[in-house]
Amino acid sequence: MPCRPRSGGIEIRVRATPRGGRDAVEGIEALADGSRVLKVRVRVAPEDGAANEAVRRLLAKALGVPASAVTLATGATARLKTFFIEGDAAALAARFAALTGQDS
């Protein structure tokens, strides 16, 4: 699953599409290797970290946490990224499940 509990929060694996025409969380996507990621789109171009910042803010808004609670853990220059969301892991996992309509 794209959402994993960690000490002090959760990690979410994301496939980001910059210049996607809109800012949106589009749901869970299965990759060719069988792993699953959260698919998101942002309007901005991937220049100077702008797309990463847009994804960070989109995740914060979607999960109802402050943007300061969301950090990019891996994948700064890749489409596949891992974000860490700081907070109560069980509550965040429940919000993620509600957001995606799936079990976390």
PDB file of C-alpha atoms in Angstrom:
ATOM      1  CA  MET A   1       0.000   0.000   0.000  1.00  0.00           C
ATOM      2  CA  PRO A   2       1.169   3.541  -0.587  1.00  0.00           C
ATOM      3  CA  CYS A   3       0.542   4.455   3.073  1.00  0.00           C
ATOM      4  CA  ARG A   4       2.781   2.998   5.799  1.00  0.00           C
ATOM      5  CA  PRO A   5       2.834   3.866   9.484  1.00  0.00           C
ATOM      6  CA  ARG A   6       6.173   5.070  10.804  1.00  0.00           C
ATOM      7  CA  SER A   7       7.330   6.390  14.138  1.00  0.00           C
ATOM      8  CA  GLY A   8       5.731   9.810  14.534  1.00  0.00           C
ATOM      9  CA  GLY A   9       3.521   9.668  11.448  1.00  0.00           C
ATOM     10  CA  ILE A  10       3.035   7.949   8.099  1.00  0.00           C
ATOM     11  CA  GLU A  11       4.890   7.641   4.809  1.00  0.00           C
ATOM     12  CA  ILE A  12       3.015   7.960   1.541  1.00  0.00           C
ATOM     13  CA  ARG A  13       4.431   6.843  -1.810  1.00  0.00           C
ATOM     14  CA  VAL A  14       3.323   9.246  -4.526  1.00  0.00           C
ATOM     15  CA  ARG A  15       3.451   9.343  -8.315  1.00  0.00           C
ATOM     16  CA  ALA A  16       3.405  13.027  -9.190  1.00  0.00           C
ATOM     17  CA  THR A  17       2.416  14.483 -12.536  1.00  0.00           C
ATOM     18  CA  PRO A  18       3.576  18.082 -12.924  1.00  0.00           C
ATOM     19  CA  ARG A  19       1.870  20.333 -15.476  1.00  0.00           C
ATOM     20  CA  GLY A  20      -1.207  18.166 -14.930  1.00  0.00           C
ATOM     21  CA  GLY A  21      -3.717  20.927 -15.638  1.00  0.00           C
ATOM     22  CA  ARG A  22      -5.130  20.931 -12.105  1.00  0.00           C
ATOM     23  CA  ASP A  23      -4.188  20.178  -8.524  1.00  0.00           C
ATOM     24  CA  ALA A  24      -5.833  16.886  -7.556  1.00  0.00           C
ATOM     25  CA  VAL A  25      -5.440  13.618  -5.706  1.00  0.00           C
ATOM     26  CA  GLU A  26      -6.548  11.014  -8.244  1.00  0.00           C
ATOM     27  CA  GLY A  27      -6.467   7.826  -6.179  1.00  0.00           C
ATOM     28  CA  ILE A  28      -4.384   4.687  -5.997  1.00  0.00           C
ATOM     29  CA  GLU A  29      -2.399   3.485  -9.011  1.00  0.00           C
ATOM     30  CA  ALA A  30      -0.706   0.108  -9.505  1.00  0.00           C
ATOM     31  CA  LEU A  31       2.757   0.292 -11.047  1.00  0.00           C
ATOM     32  CA  ALA A  32       4.263  -2.261 -13.441  1.00  0.00           C
ATOM     33  CA  ASP A  33       6.238  -3.846 -10.582  1.00  0.00           C
ATOM     34  CA  GLY A  34       3.015  -4.438  -8.615  1.00  0.00           C
ATOM     35  CA  SER A  35       3.594  -1.724  -6.043  1.00  0.00           C
ATOM     36  CA  ARG A  36       0.902   0.855  -5.407  1.00  0.00           C
ATOM     37  CA  VAL A  37       1.219   4.616  -5.166  1.00  0.00           C
ATOM     38  CA  LEU A  38      -1.014   7.613  -4.619  1.00  0.00           C
ATOM     39  CA  LYS A  39      -1.449   9.395  -7.950  1.00  0.00           C
ATOM     40  CA  VAL A  40      -1.493  13.197  -7.776  1.00  0.00           C
ATOM     41  CA  ARG A  41      -1.453  16.012 -10.340  1.00  0.00           C
ATOM     42  CA  VAL A  42      -0.287  19.569  -9.906  1.00  0.00           C
ATOM     43  CA  ARG A  43      -0.491  22.505 -12.290  1.00  0.00           C
ATOM     44  CA  VAL A  44       3.022  23.836 -11.832  1.00  0.00           C
ATOM     45  CA  ALA A  45       6.107  22.840 -13.797  1.00  0.00           C
ATOM     46  CA  PRO A  46       8.882  20.802 -12.163  1.00  0.00           C
ATOM     47  CA  GLU A  47      11.255  23.746 -11.890  1.00  0.00           C
ATOM     48  CA  ASP A  48      13.240  24.719  -8.795  1.00  0.00           C
ATOM     49  CA  GLY A  49      11.197  22.399  -6.572  1.00  0.00           C
ATOM     50  CA  ALA A  50       7.891  24.131  -7.362  1.00  0.00           C
ATOM     51  CA  ALA A  51       6.087  20.879  -8.203  1.00  0.00           C
ATOM     52  CA  ASN A  52       7.363  19.202  -5.019  1.00  0.00           C
ATOM     53  CA  GLU A  53       6.093  22.147  -2.983  1.00  0.00           C
ATOM     54  CA  ALA A  54       2.716  21.981  -4.733  1.00  0.00           C
ATOM     55  CA  VAL A  55       2.425  18.242  -4.008  1.00  0.00           C
ATOM     56  CA  ARG A  56       3.426  18.838  -0.381  1.00  0.00           C
ATOM     57  CA  ARG A  57       0.722  21.479   0.053  1.00  0.00           C
ATOM     58  CA  LEU A  58      -1.860  19.356  -1.775  1.00  0.00           C
ATOM     59  CA  LEU A  59      -1.195  16.391   0.525  1.00  0.00           C
ATOM     60  CA  ALA A  60      -1.412  18.631   3.587  1.00  0.00           C
ATOM     61  CA  LYS A  61      -4.750  20.044   2.489  1.00  0.00           C
ATOM     62  CA  ALA A  62      -6.151  16.625   1.541  1.00  0.00           C
ATOM     63  CA  LEU A  63      -5.151  15.109   4.894  1.00  0.00           C
ATOM     64  CA  GLY A  64      -6.144  18.129   6.981  1.00  0.00           C
ATOM     65  CA  VAL A  65      -2.709  18.800   8.431  1.00  0.00           C
ATOM     66  CA  PRO A  66      -0.500  21.901   8.345  1.00  0.00           C
ATOM     67  CA  ALA A  67       1.884  22.053   5.390  1.00  0.00           C
ATOM     68  CA  SER A  68       4.741  22.105   7.900  1.00  0.00           C
ATOM     69  CA  ALA A  69       3.794  18.526   8.905  1.00  0.00           C
ATOM     70  CA  VAL A  70       4.508  17.210   5.383  1.00  0.00           C
ATOM     71  CA  THR A  71       8.088  16.684   4.228  1.00  0.00           C
ATOM     72  CA  LEU A  72       9.578  15.163   1.088  1.00  0.00           C
ATOM     73  CA  ALA A  73      11.596  12.124   2.199  1.00  0.00           C
ATOM     74  CA  THR A  74      12.801  10.754  -1.157  1.00  0.00           C
ATOM     75  CA  GLY A  75      12.474  11.445  -4.868  1.00  0.00           C
ATOM     76  CA  ALA A  76      13.148  15.173  -5.161  1.00  0.00           C
ATOM     77  CA  THR A  77      13.852  14.888  -8.900  1.00  0.00           C
ATOM     78  CA  ALA A  78      11.751  11.804  -9.717  1.00  0.00           C
ATOM     79  CA  ARG A  79       8.062  11.250 -10.412  1.00  0.00           C
ATOM     80  CA  LEU A  80       7.945   8.588  -7.696  1.00  0.00           C
ATOM     81  CA  LYS A  81       8.327  10.240  -4.314  1.00  0.00           C
ATOM     82  CA  THR A  82       7.914   9.421  -0.654  1.00  0.00           C
ATOM     83  CA  PHE A  83       6.432  11.992   1.696  1.00  0.00           C
ATOM     84  CA  PHE A  84       6.451  11.793   5.487  1.00  0.00           C
ATOM     85  CA  ILE A  85       3.420  13.222   7.270  1.00  0.00           C
ATOM     86  CA  GLU A  86       4.030  13.986  10.919  1.00  0.00           C
ATOM     87  CA  GLY A  87       1.271  13.263  13.426  1.00  0.00           C
ATOM     88  CA  ASP A  88      -0.749  10.445  14.944  1.00  0.00           C
ATOM     89  CA  ALA A  89      -0.148   7.505  12.595  1.00  0.00           C
ATOM     90  CA  ALA A  90      -3.522   5.831  13.206  1.00  0.00           C
ATOM     91  CA  ALA A  91      -5.492   9.037  12.631  1.00  0.00           C
ATOM     92  CA  LEU A  92      -3.481   9.906   9.515  1.00  0.00           C
ATOM     93  CA  ALA A  93      -3.901   6.382   8.117  1.00  0.00           C
ATOM     94  CA  ALA A  94      -7.662   6.669   8.661  1.00  0.00           C
ATOM     95  CA  ARG A  95      -7.723  10.015   6.826  1.00  0.00           C
ATOM     96  CA  PHE A  96      -5.697   8.500   3.995  1.00  0.00           C
ATOM     97  CA  ALA A  97      -8.119   5.568   3.745  1.00  0.00           C
ATOM     98  CA  ALA A  98     -11.079   7.972   3.654  1.00  0.00           C
ATOM     99  CA  LEU A  99      -9.347  10.094   1.006  1.00  0.00           C
ATOM    100  CA  THR A 100      -8.676   7.138  -1.271  1.00  0.00           C
ATOM    101  CA  GLY A 101     -11.700   5.017  -0.417  1.00  0.00           C
ATOM    102  CA  GLN A 102      -9.426   2.121   0.509  1.00  0.00           C
ATOM    103  CA  ASP A 103      -8.001   0.413   3.539  1.00  0.00           C
ATOM    104  CA  SER A 104      -4.627   1.815   4.540  1.00  0.00           C
TER     105      SER A 104
END
